[in-house]
PDB file of C-alpha atoms in Angstrom:
ATOM      1  CA  UNK B   1      62.725  28.672 -50.791  1.00  0.00           C
ATOM      2  CA  UNK B   2      60.919  31.885 -49.274  1.00  0.00           C
ATOM      3  CA  UNK B   3      61.587  33.466 -46.349  1.00  0.00           C
ATOM      4  CA  UNK B   4      58.095  32.408 -44.635  1.00  0.00           C
ATOM      5  CA  UNK B   5      59.037  29.230 -45.642  1.00  0.00           C
ATOM      6  CA  UNK B   6      62.605  28.715 -44.374  1.00  0.00           C
ATOM      7  CA  UNK B   7      61.526  30.673 -40.852  1.00  0.00           C
ATOM      8  CA  UNK B   8      59.245  28.165 -40.685  1.00  0.00           C
ATOM      9  CA  UNK B   9      60.849  24.751 -41.260  1.00  0.00           C
ATOM     10  CA  UNK B  10      63.834  26.445 -38.350  1.00  0.00           C
ATOM     11  CA  UNK B  11      61.061  27.330 -36.253  1.00  0.00           C
ATOM     12  CA  UNK B  12      60.024  23.491 -36.162  1.00  0.00           C
ATOM     13  CA  UNK B  13      63.339  22.523 -36.570  1.00  0.00           C
ATOM     14  CA  UNK B  14      63.816  24.307 -33.035  1.00  0.00           C
ATOM     15  CA  UNK B  15      60.990  23.342 -31.460  1.00  0.00           C
ATOM     16  CA  UNK B  16      62.273  19.597 -31.500  1.00  0.00           C
ATOM     17  CA  UNK B  17      65.875  20.950 -30.767  1.00  0.00           C
ATOM     18  CA  UNK B  18      64.344  23.114 -27.554  1.00  0.00           C
ATOM     19  CA  UNK B  19      59.781  21.853 -27.120  1.00  0.00           C
ATOM     20  CA  UNK B  20      58.703  24.496 -24.526  1.00  0.00           C
ATOM     21  CA  UNK B  21      61.582  27.166 -25.374  1.00  0.00           C
ATOM     22  CA  UNK B  22      63.536  28.112 -28.010  1.00  0.00           C
ATOM     23  CA  UNK B  23      67.720  27.360 -28.537  1.00  0.00           C
ATOM     24  CA  UNK B  24      70.212  30.340 -28.657  1.00  0.00           C
ATOM     25  CA  UNK B  25      70.286  29.964 -32.279  1.00  0.00           C
ATOM     26  CA  UNK B  26      66.643  31.289 -32.645  1.00  0.00           C
ATOM     27  CA  UNK B  27      67.208  34.737 -31.416  1.00  0.00           C
ATOM     28  CA  UNK B  28      70.280  34.662 -33.861  1.00  0.00           C
ATOM     29  CA  UNK B  29      68.213  33.580 -37.050  1.00  0.00           C
ATOM     30  CA  UNK B  30      65.355  36.760 -36.379  1.00  0.00           C
ATOM     31  CA  UNK B  31      68.464  38.777 -36.056  1.00  0.00           C
ATOM     32  CA  UNK B  32      69.921  37.706 -39.366  1.00  0.00           C
ATOM     33  CA  UNK B  33      66.354  37.987 -40.846  1.00  0.00           C
ATOM     34  CA  UNK B  34      66.472  41.870 -40.009  1.00  0.00           C
ATOM     35  CA  UNK B  35      69.451  42.677 -41.356  1.00  0.00           C
ATOM     36  CA  UNK B  36      68.310  41.097 -44.889  1.00  0.00           C
ATOM     37  CA  UNK B  37      65.758  43.752 -44.618  1.00  0.00           C
ATOM     38  CA  UNK B  38      63.096  40.715 -43.830  1.00  0.00           C
ATOM     39  CA  UNK B  39      60.444  41.290 -41.339  1.00  0.00           C
ATOM     40  CA  UNK B  40      57.815  37.855 -41.685  1.00  0.00           C
ATOM     41  CA  UNK B  41      55.225  40.182 -40.529  1.00  0.00           C
ATOM     42  CA  UNK B  42      54.846  41.533 -43.937  1.00  0.00           C
ATOM     43  CA  UNK B  43      53.667  39.642 -46.445  1.00  0.00           C
ATOM     44  CA  UNK B  44      55.241  40.922 -49.350  1.00  0.00           C
ATOM     45  CA  UNK B  45      58.756  40.625 -47.607  1.00  0.00           C
ATOM     46  CA  UNK B  46      58.473  37.113 -46.490  1.00  0.00           C
ATOM     47  CA  UNK B  47      57.259  35.885 -49.428  1.00  0.00           C
ATOM     48  CA  UNK B  48      60.980  36.881 -51.408  1.00  0.00           C
ATOM     49  CA  UNK B  49      62.756  34.214 -52.353  1.00  0.00           C
ATOM     50  CA  UNK B  50      65.449  33.700 -49.508  1.00  0.00           C
ATOM     51  CA  UNK B  51      69.294  33.304 -50.956  1.00  0.00           C
ATOM     52  CA  UNK B  52      70.595  29.979 -51.264  1.00  0.00           C
ATOM     53  CA  UNK B  53      73.333  30.482 -48.941  1.00  0.00           C
ATOM     54  CA  UNK B  54      71.332  31.484 -45.759  1.00  0.00           C
ATOM     55  CA  UNK B  55      69.029  29.090 -46.021  1.00  0.00           C
ATOM     56  CA  UNK B  56      72.492  26.249 -46.549  1.00  0.00           C
ATOM     57  CA  UNK B  57      73.701  27.940 -43.327  1.00  0.00           C
ATOM     58  CA  UNK B  58      70.802  28.129 -41.705  1.00  0.00           C
ATOM     59  CA  UNK B  59      69.642  24.657 -42.238  1.00  0.00           C
ATOM     60  CA  UNK B  60      73.363  23.197 -41.826  1.00  0.00           C
ATOM     61  CA  UNK B  61      73.431  25.205 -38.475  1.00  0.00           C
ATOM     62  CA  UNK B  62      70.440  23.527 -36.859  1.00  0.00           C
ATOM     63  CA  UNK B  63      71.784  20.786 -38.049  1.00  0.00           C
ATOM     64  CA  UNK B  64      74.974  20.402 -36.374  1.00  0.00           C
ATOM     65  CA  UNK B  65      72.869  21.469 -32.702  1.00  0.00           C
ATOM     66  CA  UNK B  66      70.724  18.179 -33.435  1.00  0.00           C
ATOM     67  CA  UNK B  67      74.321  16.525 -33.252  1.00  0.00           C
ATOM     68  CA  UNK B  68      75.285  17.936 -29.869  1.00  0.00           C
ATOM     69  CA  UNK B  69      77.053  20.709 -30.843  1.00  0.00           C
ATOM     70  CA  UNK B  70      77.337  23.945 -29.211  1.00  0.00           C
ATOM     71  CA  UNK B  71      76.868  27.299 -29.985  1.00  0.00           C
ATOM     72  CA  UNK B  72      80.085  28.224 -31.795  1.00  0.00           C
ATOM     73  CA  UNK B  73      80.729  24.583 -33.021  1.00  0.00           C
ATOM     74  CA  UNK B  74      77.708  24.473 -35.154  1.00  0.00           C
ATOM     75  CA  UNK B  75      78.539  27.950 -36.925  1.00  0.00           C
ATOM     76  CA  UNK B  76      81.763  25.880 -38.001  1.00  0.00           C
ATOM     77  CA  UNK B  77      80.170  22.962 -38.853  1.00  0.00           C
ATOM     78  CA  UNK B  78      77.882  25.456 -41.502  1.00  0.00           C
ATOM     79  CA  UNK B  79      80.695  27.570 -41.963  1.00  0.00           C
ATOM     80  CA  UNK B  80      82.906  23.948 -43.543  1.00  0.00           C
ATOM     81  CA  UNK B  81      79.797  22.702 -45.588  1.00  0.00           C
ATOM     82  CA  UNK B  82      79.111  25.568 -47.161  1.00  0.00           C
ATOM     83  CA  UNK B  83      82.601  25.530 -48.341  1.00  0.00           C
ATOM     84  CA  UNK B  84      83.422  22.357 -48.611  1.00  0.00           C
ATOM     85  CA  UNK B  85      79.834  20.522 -49.051  1.00  0.00           C
ATOM     86  CA  UNK B  86      79.139  17.254 -48.534  1.00  0.00           C
ATOM     87  CA  UNK B  87      78.474  14.220 -50.724  1.00  0.00           C
ATOM     88  CA  UNK B  88      75.825  12.123 -49.764  1.00  0.00           C
ATOM     89  CA  UNK B  89      74.047   8.825 -51.381  1.00  0.00           C
ATOM     90  CA  UNK B  90      70.446   8.840 -50.880  1.00  0.00           C
ATOM     91  CA  UNK B  91      67.897   6.527 -51.787  1.00  0.00           C
ATOM     92  CA  UNK B  92      64.945   8.582 -53.740  1.00  0.00           C
ATOM     93  CA  UNK B  93      60.945   7.418 -53.297  1.00  0.00           C
ATOM     94  CA  UNK B  94      61.146   5.344 -56.848  1.00  0.00           C
ATOM     95  CA  UNK B  95      63.690   3.993 -55.753  1.00  0.00           C
ATOM     96  CA  UNK B  96      66.693   5.526 -57.927  1.00  0.00           C
ATOM     97  CA  UNK B  97      69.976   5.548 -55.877  1.00  0.00           C
ATOM     98  CA  UNK B  98      72.282   7.672 -56.676  1.00  0.00           C
ATOM     99  CA  UNK B  99      75.038  10.871 -55.684  1.00  0.00           C
ATOM    100  CA  UNK B 100      74.315  14.674 -54.487  1.00  0.00           C
ATOM    101  CA  UNK B 101      76.773  17.024 -53.022  1.00  0.00           C
ATOM    102  CA  UNK B 102      74.949  20.073 -51.594  1.00  0.00           C
ATOM    103  CA  UNK B 103      75.734  21.637 -47.456  1.00  0.00           C
ATOM    104  CA  UNK B 104      72.658  19.973 -45.982  1.00  0.00           C
ATOM    105  CA  UNK B 105      70.700  17.197 -46.567  1.00  0.00           C
ATOM    106  CA  UNK B 106      67.344  16.181 -45.286  1.00  0.00           C
ATOM    107  CA  UNK B 107      64.458  13.620 -45.596  1.00  0.00           C
ATOM    108  CA  UNK B 108      61.733  15.314 -48.187  1.00  0.00           C
ATOM    109  CA  UNK B 109      64.360  17.191 -50.458  1.00  0.00           C
ATOM    110  CA  UNK B 110      63.722  17.886 -53.763  1.00  0.00           C
ATOM    111  CA  UNK B 111      67.376  16.697 -55.923  1.00  0.00           C
ATOM    112  CA  UNK B 112      69.015  15.478 -58.419  1.00  0.00           C
ATOM    113  CA  UNK B 113      70.981  12.980 -58.508  1.00  0.00           C
ATOM    114  CA  UNK B 114      74.205  11.312 -60.300  1.00  0.00           C
ATOM    115  CA  UNK B 115      74.724   8.073 -61.269  1.00  0.00           C
ATOM    116  CA  UNK B 116      75.482   5.750 -64.293  1.00  0.00           C
ATOM    117  CA  UNK B 117      72.980   4.099 -66.835  1.00  0.00           C
ATOM    118  CA  UNK B 118      73.599   0.081 -66.806  1.00  0.00           C
ATOM    119  CA  UNK B 119      75.614   0.768 -70.135  1.00  0.00           C
ATOM    120  CA  UNK B 120      77.608   3.001 -67.496  1.00  0.00           C
ATOM    121  CA  UNK B 121      77.065   6.137 -68.839  1.00  0.00           C
ATOM    122  CA  UNK B 122      76.939   9.240 -67.000  1.00  0.00           C
ATOM    123  CA  UNK B 123      73.091   9.752 -66.073  1.00  0.00           C
ATOM    124  CA  UNK B 124      71.023  12.567 -63.756  1.00  0.00           C
ATOM    125  CA  UNK B 125      67.560  11.875 -61.835  1.00  0.00           C
ATOM    126  CA  UNK B 126      65.368  14.235 -60.451  1.00  0.00           C
ATOM    127  CA  UNK B 127      63.080  13.092 -56.936  1.00  0.00           C
ATOM    128  CA  UNK B 128      61.977  13.349 -54.262  1.00  0.00           C
ATOM    129  CA  UNK B 129      65.001  12.453 -50.850  1.00  0.00           C
ATOM    130  CA  UNK B 130      63.430   8.843 -49.479  1.00  0.00           C
ATOM    131  CA  UNK B 131      66.509   8.008 -46.979  1.00  0.00           C
ATOM    132  CA  UNK B 132      69.900   9.335 -46.816  1.00  0.00           C
ATOM    133  CA  UNK B 133      72.058   6.479 -47.254  1.00  0.00           C
ATOM    134  CA  UNK B 134      75.649   7.900 -46.841  1.00  0.00           C
ATOM    135  CA  UNK B 135      76.560  11.456 -46.087  1.00  0.00           C
ATOM    136  CA  UNK B 136      81.059  11.874 -46.219  1.00  0.00           C
ATOM    137  CA  UNK B 137      83.203  14.761 -46.503  1.00  0.00           C
ATOM    138  CA  UNK B 138      84.613  15.282 -50.526  1.00  0.00           C
ATOM    139  CA  UNK B 139      87.912  14.287 -48.588  1.00  0.00           C
ATOM    140  CA  UNK B 140      86.752  10.750 -47.581  1.00  0.00           C
TER     141      UNK B 140
END
């Protein structure tokens, strides 16, 4: 995901959480971009690939904020998910059900799921998430 794509996704989530305004996280996100020498008005910089840990961190923080957590709790939740990614059971658009480990996941994401074939052999399938059926931490 490029910095521009990440910013568009984060801005969409910010507008959902604070219609007509912005959340406290938006300013922190913009500051983080500046720390990575990214100016969204500079097409060359904005079109660079964002580090995956940065993508995961900010998507996790906005997810936590959407769950009613405050700024500090959303930071702790994001840090926990980066250290201990969740195990999601998902249904892909083609009807395949499998599991994937990720810090953050939502409908529409492209993933590779693990499952078993009719003989019990482990296999993997790539597809688009239609529905998240379950989310759990590895220790649950």
